[in-house]
Coordinates of C-alpha atoms in Angstrom, one line a residue:
M173 CA 2.7 -38.1 144.3
S174 CA -0.1 -36.9 147.0
S175 CA 1.6 -37.9 150.4
L176 CA 5.6 -38.0 151.2
R177 CA 6.3 -40.2 154.0
F178 CA 9.1 -42.3 152.1
A179 CA 11.3 -41.9 155.3
P180 CA 14.5 -44.1 155.2
I181 CA 12.7 -46.7 157.3
A182 CA 11.0 -47.3 154.2
A183 CA 15.0 -48.0 152.5
L184 CA 14.8 -51.2 154.8
L185 CA 12.2 -52.4 153.6
L186 CA 13.6 -51.8 150.4
G187 CA 17.1 -54.1 150.9
I188 CA 19.1 -51.8 152.8
G189 CA 20.6 -52.4 156.2
L190 CA 21.4 -50.0 158.5
N191 CA 24.5 -51.9 160.4
P192 CA 24.8 -49.7 163.5
G193 CA 28.5 -48.9 164.9
P194 CA 29.1 -48.1 168.6
A195 CA 27.4 -44.8 168.5
A196 CA 24.2 -45.6 166.6
A197 CA 21.7 -43.9 167.3
A198 CA 18.4 -45.6 169.2
D199 CA 16.2 -44.3 167.0
P200 CA 16.6 -46.5 163.4
A201 CA 14.7 -43.7 161.7
A202 CA 16.9 -40.9 163.2
A203 CA 19.6 -39.6 161.4
P204 CA 23.0 -41.2 162.5
P205 CA 25.1 -38.6 164.8
R206 CA 27.9 -36.7 163.2
S207 CA 30.9 -35.4 165.2
A208 CA 34.4 -35.3 164.5
S209 CA 35.0 -39.5 164.2
V210 CA 32.1 -40.7 161.9
T211 CA 34.1 -44.2 162.8
G212 CA 31.4 -45.3 165.1
A213 CA 28.4 -43.2 162.7
S214 CA 25.8 -46.2 161.1
T215 CA 26.6 -47.7 158.1
L216 CA 24.6 -48.6 155.7
S217 CA 24.5 -51.5 153.2
G218 CA 23.2 -54.0 151.4
K219 CA 20.7 -53.9 148.2
L220 CA 18.6 -50.8 147.2
E221 CA 15.9 -51.3 144.3
L222 CA 15.4 -47.7 143.4
S223 CA 13.0 -46.9 141.0
F224 CA 12.6 -43.4 139.4
A225 CA 9.4 -42.4 141.4
D226 CA 11.1 -43.6 144.6
A227 CA 14.3 -41.6 144.1
I228 CA 12.1 -38.2 143.5
A229 CA 10.5 -39.3 147.1
M230 CA 13.6 -40.3 149.2
A231 CA 15.5 -36.7 148.0
V232 CA 12.2 -34.6 148.7
Q233 CA 11.7 -36.6 152.2
N234 CA 16.0 -37.1 153.2
N235 CA 18.5 -34.5 151.2
L236 CA 20.0 -32.0 153.6
D237 CA 20.0 -29.4 151.4
V238 CA 15.6 -29.4 151.0
E239 CA 15.8 -29.5 155.0
L240 CA 18.6 -26.5 154.9
R241 CA 16.1 -24.9 153.0
R242 CA 13.2 -25.7 154.7
I243 CA 14.3 -23.6 157.7
D244 CA 13.6 -20.0 155.5
P245 CA 9.8 -20.2 154.9
L246 CA 9.5 -20.3 158.5
V247 CA 12.4 -17.9 159.3
A248 CA 10.3 -15.7 157.4
R249 CA 7.4 -15.9 159.3
E250 CA 8.5 -15.7 162.5
V251 CA 10.9 -12.2 161.2
L252 CA 7.0 -11.2 160.7
G253 CA 6.0 -11.9 164.0
V254 CA 8.8 -10.1 165.2
T255 CA 7.6 -6.9 163.2
L256 CA 4.2 -7.9 164.6
G257 CA 5.5 -7.7 168.2
A258 CA 6.1 -4.3 167.7
F259 CA 2.7 -3.6 168.1
D260 CA 2.0 -5.2 171.3
P261 CA 0.8 -3.0 174.0
E262 CA 3.6 -2.4 177.0
F263 CA 2.3 -3.0 180.4
F264 CA 4.7 -1.2 183.1
A265 CA 4.5 0.0 186.8
R266 CA 6.1 2.1 188.7
G267 CA 6.8 3.3 192.4
G268 CA 8.6 5.0 194.5
L269 CA 9.2 6.5 197.9
S270 CA 10.1 10.1 198.9
D271 CA 10.9 12.1 202.3
S272 CA 12.3 15.4 202.3
E273 CA 13.3 18.1 205.2
I274 CA 12.9 21.5 203.4
P275 CA 14.3 24.6 205.7
I276 CA 11.7 27.8 205.4
A277 CA 10.9 31.0 207.2
S278 CA 7.1 31.8 207.0
A279 CA 4.6 34.0 208.5
L280 CA 2.1 31.0 207.7
Q281 CA 3.8 28.0 208.8
V282 CA 4.2 27.2 212.2
N283 CA 7.5 24.6 211.9
S284 CA 11.0 26.0 210.7
S285 CA 10.6 23.4 208.3
L286 CA 8.5 21.6 205.6
D287 CA 8.6 17.7 205.8
E288 CA 7.3 15.9 203.6
R289 CA 6.9 11.6 203.0
I290 CA 5.2 10.4 199.3
H291 CA 4.5 7.9 198.2
E292 CA 3.5 7.3 194.3
A293 CA 2.7 4.6 191.9
E294 CA 1.6 4.3 188.7
T295 CA 0.2 1.8 185.8
G296 CA -0.6 1.9 182.7
L297 CA -0.3 0.6 179.0
N298 CA 1.4 2.3 176.2
G299 CA 1.6 1.5 172.4
L300 CA 2.0 1.6 169.1
I301 CA -1.5 2.3 166.6
P302 CA -1.0 -1.0 163.8
L303 CA -1.9 0.9 160.1
I304 CA -1.8 4.6 160.8
G305 CA 0.8 5.2 163.2
G306 CA 1.2 6.8 165.7
S307 CA 1.3 6.2 169.6
Y308 CA -1.3 5.5 172.4
G309 CA -1.4 5.9 176.5
I310 CA -3.2 4.9 179.5
T311 CA -1.8 5.4 182.7
F312 CA -3.2 5.3 186.4
A313 CA -1.7 7.1 188.9
G314 CA -1.9 7.4 193.0
Q315 CA 0.1 9.4 195.6
D316 CA 0.3 9.7 199.4
V317 CA 1.2 12.6 200.6
E318 CA 2.1 13.4 204.2
T319 CA 3.1 17.1 205.7
N320 CA 3.7 18.6 208.2
S321 CA 2.8 21.7 207.0
S322 CA 0.4 24.3 208.6
I323 CA -2.1 25.6 205.9
A324 CA -2.0 22.7 204.6
S325 CA -5.6 21.2 205.0
L326 CA -4.8 16.8 204.5
S327 CA -2.7 14.8 205.9
P328 CA -2.1 12.8 204.4
E329 CA -3.6 13.7 201.5
L330 CA -4.6 10.8 198.8
R331 CA -4.8 12.1 194.9
S332 CA -5.3 9.6 191.7
S333 CA -5.8 10.2 188.5
L334 CA -6.7 8.1 185.1
S335 CA -5.5 9.5 181.9
A336 CA -5.4 8.7 178.2
A337 CA -3.2 10.1 175.6
L338 CA -2.5 9.8 171.8
Q339 CA -0.4 11.2 169.3
V340 CA -1.2 10.7 165.1
P341 CA 1.0 11.9 162.8
L342 CA -0.5 13.9 160.1
L343 CA 2.5 14.0 157.7
R344 CA 5.5 11.9 157.9
G345 CA 3.9 8.2 159.1
L346 CA 0.9 8.2 158.4
L347 CA -0.1 4.7 156.9
W348 CA 3.6 4.6 156.5
G349 CA 5.4 4.3 160.1
E350 CA 8.2 2.4 159.9
P351 CA 7.0 -0.7 162.2
W352 CA 4.2 -0.7 159.9
T353 CA 6.2 -0.4 156.8
A354 CA 8.3 -3.0 158.2
V355 CA 5.6 -5.4 158.9
R356 CA 4.4 -4.7 155.4
V357 CA 7.9 -5.8 153.9
S358 CA 7.9 -8.8 156.3
R359 CA 4.4 -10.2 155.2
V360 CA 6.1 -10.1 151.3
G361 CA 9.5 -11.4 152.6
V362 CA 7.3 -14.8 153.9
N363 CA 6.0 -15.3 149.7
V364 CA 9.5 -14.4 149.1
A365 CA 10.9 -17.5 151.3
D366 CA 7.9 -19.2 150.0
E367 CA 8.8 -18.8 146.4
D368 CA 12.7 -19.8 147.3
F369 CA 12.0 -22.8 148.9
R370 CA 9.8 -23.9 145.9
T371 CA 13.0 -22.9 143.8
A372 CA 15.0 -25.1 145.8
L373 CA 12.6 -27.8 146.0
M374 CA 12.8 -27.9 141.7
D375 CA 16.6 -28.0 141.3
T376 CA 16.5 -31.0 144.6
V377 CA 14.3 -33.1 141.8
R378 CA 16.4 -32.2 139.2
R379 CA 19.7 -33.0 140.4
T380 CA 18.1 -36.6 141.5
E381 CA 16.6 -37.2 138.0
D382 CA 19.7 -36.0 136.3
A383 CA 22.0 -38.2 138.8
Y384 CA 19.1 -41.2 138.3
W385 CA 19.7 -41.5 134.8
G386 CA 23.2 -40.7 135.4
L387 CA 23.8 -43.7 136.9
V388 CA 21.3 -45.6 134.5
A389 CA 24.0 -44.6 131.9
A390 CA 26.6 -45.2 133.4
Q391 CA 25.2 -48.6 134.6
Q392 CA 25.1 -48.8 130.4
A393 CA 28.2 -48.0 129.9
T394 CA 29.8 -50.1 132.0
R395 CA 28.0 -53.1 130.8
V396 CA 29.0 -52.6 127.2
A397 CA 32.5 -52.4 128.6
Q398 CA 32.0 -55.4 129.9
K399 CA 31.0 -57.2 126.8
S400 CA 33.6 -55.6 124.6
L401 CA 36.4 -57.4 127.3
E402 CA 34.7 -60.3 126.5
T403 CA 34.8 -59.8 123.1
A404 CA 38.3 -59.1 123.5
Q405 CA 38.9 -61.6 125.1
A406 CA 37.3 -64.7 123.4
L407 CA 39.4 -63.0 120.1
L408 CA 42.3 -63.7 121.5
E409 CA 42.0 -67.5 122.5
Q410 CA 40.8 -67.7 119.6
T411 CA 43.8 -66.1 117.8
E412 CA 46.5 -68.3 120.4
A413 CA 44.8 -71.3 119.7
Q414 CA 45.6 -70.2 115.5
F415 CA 49.0 -69.5 116.7
E416 CA 49.5 -72.6 117.8
V417 CA 48.7 -74.1 114.9
G418 CA 50.6 -71.8 112.6
V419 CA 47.5 -70.0 111.1
V420 CA 48.8 -66.3 112.3
S421 CA 51.8 -64.6 113.4
R422 CA 52.8 -63.7 117.0
V423 CA 52.5 -59.9 116.1
E424 CA 48.4 -60.5 115.7
V425 CA 48.5 -62.5 119.4
V426 CA 50.1 -59.7 120.6
E427 CA 47.3 -56.8 118.6
A428 CA 44.8 -59.2 120.7
E429 CA 46.7 -59.0 124.0
A430 CA 46.7 -55.5 123.7
G431 CA 43.3 -55.3 122.8
V432 CA 42.0 -57.3 126.2
A433 CA 44.7 -55.0 127.9
N434 CA 43.1 -51.4 126.4
R435 CA 39.4 -52.6 127.1
E436 CA 40.3 -53.7 130.8
F437 CA 41.4 -50.3 131.1
S438 CA 38.2 -49.1 129.6
L439 CA 36.3 -51.1 132.0
I440 CA 38.2 -50.2 135.3
R441 CA 37.8 -46.8 134.0
D442 CA 33.8 -46.9 133.4
D443 CA 33.1 -49.0 136.6
A444 CA 34.8 -45.7 139.3
T445 CA 32.6 -43.8 137.3
E446 CA 29.3 -45.9 137.6
R447 CA 30.9 -46.1 141.7
N448 CA 31.0 -42.0 141.7
Q449 CA 27.3 -41.3 140.0
A450 CA 25.6 -43.9 142.4
D451 CA 27.2 -41.9 145.0
L452 CA 26.3 -39.0 144.0
L453 CA 22.8 -40.8 144.2
I454 CA 22.9 -41.8 147.5
D455 CA 23.7 -38.6 148.8
I456 CA 21.1 -36.9 147.6
V457 CA 18.6 -39.9 148.4
L458 CA 20.1 -41.0 151.4
G459 CA 22.2 -38.3 152.3
P460 CA 22.6 -38.5 156.1
Y461 CA 23.2 -41.7 156.1
L462 CA 25.7 -42.2 153.9
A463 CA 29.0 -42.8 156.0
P464 CA 32.6 -43.9 154.9
L465 CA 32.4 -47.6 154.9
S466 CA 28.8 -47.5 153.0
A467 CA 28.7 -50.3 150.7
V468 CA 25.3 -49.6 149.1
E469 CA 24.7 -51.8 145.6
I470 CA 21.8 -49.4 144.0
V471 CA 19.3 -51.5 141.7
L472 CA 17.7 -49.1 139.0
T473 CA 14.4 -50.7 138.2
D474 CA 13.6 -47.6 135.2
S475 CA 15.2 -47.9 131.9
P476 CA 15.1 -44.8 129.6
D477 CA 14.7 -46.4 126.4
V478 CA 10.8 -45.1 126.0
L479 CA 10.2 -42.1 123.9
T480 CA 7.5 -40.4 125.7
V481 CA 8.2 -37.0 124.7
T482 CA 8.6 -36.1 120.8
D483 CA 8.5 -32.1 120.3
V484 CA 7.5 -28.7 122.3
D485 CA 5.5 -26.1 121.8
V486 CA 8.3 -23.6 122.9
E487 CA 6.0 -20.4 122.7
S488 CA 3.4 -22.5 125.4
A489 CA 6.3 -23.5 127.3
A490 CA 7.3 -20.1 127.6
E491 CA 4.2 -19.0 129.2
K492 CA 3.5 -21.9 132.0
A493 CA 7.2 -20.3 133.1
F494 CA 6.0 -17.0 133.3
S495 CA 3.0 -18.4 135.4
Q496 CA 4.8 -21.1 137.3
R497 CA 8.6 -20.1 137.8
P498 CA 9.1 -19.4 140.8
E499 CA 12.2 -17.4 140.6
L500 CA 9.4 -14.8 139.1
A501 CA 6.8 -15.1 141.2
A502 CA 10.3 -14.0 144.3
A503 CA 11.5 -11.5 141.9
R504 CA 8.0 -9.6 141.4
R505 CA 7.6 -10.2 145.3
V506 CA 10.5 -8.4 145.6
I507 CA 10.1 -5.6 143.5
E508 CA 7.2 -5.2 145.8
Q509 CA 8.9 -5.0 148.7
R510 CA 11.4 -2.3 147.1
A511 CA 8.0 -0.6 146.0
L512 CA 7.0 -0.4 149.7
E513 CA 10.7 0.6 150.7
Q514 CA 10.5 3.5 148.3
K515 CA 7.4 5.4 149.4
F516 CA 8.4 5.1 153.1
A517 CA 11.3 6.6 151.9
S518 CA 9.6 9.2 149.9
L519 CA 7.5 10.2 152.4
Q520 CA 10.4 10.7 154.9
R521 CA 11.0 13.7 152.8
L522 CA 7.8 15.4 154.6
P523 CA 7.7 17.3 157.8
Q524 CA 7.0 16.0 161.0
L525 CA 3.3 17.2 161.8
D526 CA 1.8 15.3 164.6
V527 CA -1.7 15.9 166.8
V528 CA -1.2 15.5 170.5
G529 CA -3.6 15.2 172.9
S530 CA -4.8 13.6 176.2
Y531 CA -8.2 13.2 178.1
G532 CA -8.3 12.2 182.0
Y533 CA -9.6 12.4 185.7
Q534 CA -8.3 13.7 189.2
G535 CA -9.5 12.3 192.5
L536 CA -8.9 13.6 195.9
A537 CA -9.2 11.9 199.3
G538 CA -7.6 12.0 202.5
R539 CA -7.8 13.2 206.7
D540 CA -7.6 16.4 208.3
N541 CA -4.3 17.7 208.4
P542 CA -3.3 17.3 212.6
N543 CA -1.0 20.5 211.9
R544 CA -3.0 22.5 210.3
F545 CA -3.8 26.2 211.5
N546 CA -6.5 27.6 212.7
F547 CA -6.1 31.0 210.7
A548 CA -10.0 32.2 211.7
N549 CA -9.4 31.5 215.5
P550 CA -6.0 31.0 216.4
G551 CA -5.3 28.4 219.4
A552 CA -8.3 26.9 218.9
P553 CA -8.5 23.4 217.0
P554 CA -9.0 24.5 213.0
P555 CA -12.8 22.9 211.8
P556 CA -13.2 19.6 209.7
I557 CA -12.6 19.5 206.7
V558 CA -16.4 18.6 204.6
G559 CA -17.1 16.6 201.7
I560 CA -13.4 15.4 201.4
D561 CA -14.0 11.1 202.3
R562 CA -10.9 9.7 204.6
E563 CA -9.9 6.7 201.9
F564 CA -7.9 6.4 198.9
G565 CA -10.9 4.2 196.7
D566 CA -13.2 7.5 197.3
S567 CA -10.9 9.7 195.5
L568 CA -12.1 7.3 192.0
D569 CA -15.8 8.0 192.4
D570 CA -16.1 10.7 190.2
Y571 CA -14.4 9.0 187.3
F572 CA -16.3 9.3 184.0
D573 CA -19.1 11.2 186.1
A574 CA -20.3 15.1 184.9
G575 CA -19.1 16.3 188.2
G576 CA -15.6 14.7 188.4
S577 CA -12.4 16.9 187.6
K578 CA -11.9 16.2 184.3
Q579 CA -8.5 17.6 182.3
W580 CA -8.0 17.6 178.3
S581 CA -5.8 19.2 176.3
L582 CA -5.1 19.0 172.3
G583 CA -2.0 20.5 170.4
G584 CA -0.2 20.2 167.7
R585 CA 3.7 19.2 167.5
F586 CA 6.1 20.4 164.2
S587 CA 9.1 19.2 163.4
I588 CA 11.7 18.9 159.4
P589 CA 15.6 18.4 159.9
L590 CA 17.0 21.5 158.0
G591 CA 18.4 20.1 154.7
N592 CA 16.8 16.5 155.4
V593 CA 20.3 15.2 153.4
R594 CA 19.5 11.9 154.8
A595 CA 15.5 11.6 153.9
R596 CA 16.5 12.9 150.9
H597 CA 19.5 10.1 150.0
E598 CA 17.3 7.6 151.7
H599 CA 15.0 8.4 148.7
T600 CA 17.8 8.0 146.2
L601 CA 18.9 5.2 147.2
A602 CA 15.6 3.1 147.5
E603 CA 14.5 4.3 144.0
L604 CA 18.1 2.8 142.8
E605 CA 16.8 -0.5 144.6
L606 CA 13.9 -0.5 143.5
R607 CA 15.1 0.0 139.3
R608 CA 17.5 -2.9 140.3
A609 CA 14.8 -5.6 141.2
R610 CA 12.7 -4.7 138.0
T611 CA 16.0 -5.3 136.2
Q612 CA 16.2 -8.2 137.7
L613 CA 13.6 -9.2 137.0
R614 CA 13.7 -8.9 132.9
R615 CA 16.9 -10.6 133.5
L616 CA 15.7 -13.5 134.7
E617 CA 12.5 -13.5 132.6
Q618 CA 15.1 -13.4 129.7
N619 CA 17.2 -16.4 131.1
V620 CA 14.4 -18.3 131.3
I621 CA 13.2 -17.3 127.5
T622 CA 17.0 -18.5 126.5
E623 CA 16.7 -21.7 128.9
I624 CA 13.2 -22.8 127.1
R625 CA 14.2 -22.4 123.7
I626 CA 18.0 -24.4 124.6
A627 CA 16.0 -27.1 126.0
A628 CA 13.5 -27.6 123.2
R629 CA 16.5 -27.1 120.7
T630 CA 18.1 -29.8 122.7
L631 CA 15.0 -32.0 123.0
R632 CA 14.7 -32.1 119.3
S633 CA 18.4 -33.2 118.9
A634 CA 18.6 -36.0 121.1
I635 CA 15.4 -37.5 119.7
Q636 CA 16.9 -37.4 116.5
G637 CA 20.0 -38.6 118.1
I638 CA 18.7 -41.5 119.7
D639 CA 17.5 -42.5 116.3
A640 CA 20.8 -41.9 114.4
A641 CA 22.6 -43.7 117.4
E642 CA 20.5 -46.8 116.6
R643 CA 20.9 -46.5 113.0
G644 CA 24.6 -46.6 113.7
R645 CA 24.9 -49.4 116.6
V646 CA 22.8 -51.8 114.0
A647 CA 25.2 -51.2 111.3
A648 CA 28.5 -51.1 113.7
A649 CA 26.8 -54.7 115.0
E650 CA 26.7 -55.6 111.0
Q651 CA 30.0 -54.8 110.0
L652 CA 31.8 -56.6 113.3
R653 CA 30.1 -60.2 112.2
A654 CA 30.8 -59.3 108.8
E655 CA 34.8 -58.9 110.1
R656 CA 34.5 -62.1 112.4
V657 CA 33.9 -64.3 109.3
R658 CA 37.0 -62.8 107.3
L659 CA 38.8 -63.5 110.0
E660 CA 37.5 -67.4 109.9
Y661 CA 38.5 -67.6 106.2
G662 CA 41.9 -65.5 107.3
E663 CA 40.9 -62.0 105.2
S664 CA 41.3 -59.9 108.1
T665 CA 43.2 -59.2 111.3
P666 CA 42.5 -59.5 114.7
F667 CA 43.7 -55.7 114.8
D668 CA 41.0 -55.6 112.4
V669 CA 38.0 -57.1 114.2
L670 CA 39.1 -55.1 116.8
Q671 CA 39.3 -52.0 115.1
R672 CA 35.6 -52.8 114.2
E673 CA 34.4 -54.0 117.9
E674 CA 35.4 -50.5 119.2
D675 CA 33.2 -48.7 116.4
L676 CA 30.3 -50.9 117.8
V677 CA 31.2 -49.9 121.5
L678 CA 31.3 -46.3 120.3
A679 CA 28.1 -46.5 118.6
E680 CA 26.5 -48.4 121.2
T681 CA 28.2 -45.2 123.7
Q682 CA 26.4 -42.9 121.6
K683 CA 22.9 -44.3 122.1
I684 CA 23.8 -44.4 125.9
S685 CA 24.5 -40.9 125.7
A686 CA 21.3 -39.8 123.5
Q687 CA 19.4 -41.3 126.0
Q688 CA 20.6 -39.7 128.7
I689 CA 20.8 -36.1 126.9
Y690 CA 17.1 -36.7 126.1
R691 CA 15.9 -37.0 129.6
A692 CA 17.8 -34.8 131.2
S693 CA 16.3 -32.1 128.1
I694 CA 13.2 -33.3 129.4
T695 CA 14.2 -32.4 132.9
E696 CA 15.4 -29.2 132.2
L697 CA 12.4 -28.0 130.0
E698 CA 9.7 -29.3 132.9
R699 CA 12.2 -27.1 135.3
A700 CA 12.4 -24.1 132.7
Q701 CA 9.2 -24.3 132.4
G702 CA 8.5 -24.8 136.5
T703 CA 6.5 -27.6 135.9
I704 CA 8.9 -30.1 137.8
L705 CA 6.8 -30.7 141.0
E706 CA 3.8 -31.1 139.3
R707 CA 4.8 -34.0 137.1
H708 CA 6.1 -35.5 140.1
G709 CA 3.0 -35.3 142.4
I710 CA 5.2 -33.4 144.6
L711 CA 2.8 -30.9 146.9
V712 CA 5.2 -27.6 148.5
E713 CA 3.0 -27.8 151.8
E714 CA 3.7 -31.5 152.4
A715 CA 7.5 -31.0 151.4
A716 CA 8.2 -28.1 153.6
V717 CA 7.1 -29.9 156.6
L718 CA 10.3 -30.4 158.9
R719 CA 12.2 -33.7 159.0

């Protein structure tokens, strides 16, 4: 099955009628709305001829349990996106205006107060460094200062600066910073979610197989019960006729009537079992469309009579399981996650030692301060400032130039919590979780081996049981035939015939049960060794698409 386009609309083509109620959805391929009251929900009715392959395809397409699990890998990928988002650069911009008047008493200042009005703004980028850890920042700042100071040469004074800062860990946080560790763990989490979805898909396919063959067995049991009732009714008619002519006593008629009543009860019970089993299958393959008043007759087109598997190599099956079981793959991924967390926790016990550096330029521009005092010639206007440009943009001219005003710094930062109790306990906790994950993998591996052994043994028993049940059915049918002949010659009673007929029903039921066990054991074996999706040609990538 390379494509899973088997939508509910295909069910309409197969004979199911979708009878819309007052609140039916406009789109026939969309699930009917569910609310507190489902009286008006669309109702399935009609006959559905369903092959085994169709049932599997419809379950993958429509089953709500599968739809719920489809969300998990998508959520895991979004969580990964969230962790990667920690490394998004942050753009910032800040600005403001301040005005101050400061009383002063200075021989150098003409005025009795120093008035300053400052316009300032800065913008830039901040962010975390992937992989190696640490942080970076790039900042551009500008300032416009207007003052009445008699000793300031410029007013307004225009200043600008461009700087880059870097902080890199040398011990704790190097290559194992918390944000990047979260990315690593989340990446593995995506794989875990994928394997968990594959596990859920396998379980749904197994439930579909069990439900399909369970319904086959229930329908066969109903037919056997119907046939048994017809036999008992025919025997009652024969016994009543013999009573009328005085060949048998009234007691034998009562025995025949009791046999009919007993078989009517069995038929009622088996019919209810069949209907319940049909609802289980409908819930799996057409769950979103099942309503309280649904009346769907399922006609199964596949029979479990043909034996396709006669034996199994347990060792080979175990090898397949260890390489293909999604539960084991997910458990290994969980170990990988716990190992990452343990490594991170281990490094948290180290001291914090960071190297911190910065590099940048500063520029200056402005206009002559009209309040500037001429100390060389008091009372005369001050001479103009030479070599200073007037516009703010002029303060940027010497950036990245050999003659520019550069500034740089390089230093270190060291810290360690005294006692470091938290880090030590978190490390111990991470080690215990890693140990737990490894033990869980061993437990799963042991469970897989046990499941395969049981499935293989059950399969062998079912094959032998089918053969024994068929021989028992043939013998019971011959005994019933012989007992009827004896009854015709007056050498037997209706009670004896009913006993032989019950033996035949039991033998036929045993064969039905053996066939069902055979199919279930094949399903269980395929599930145990992780090949159940491959056997049906189900592509996980296609099945994972949201419906």
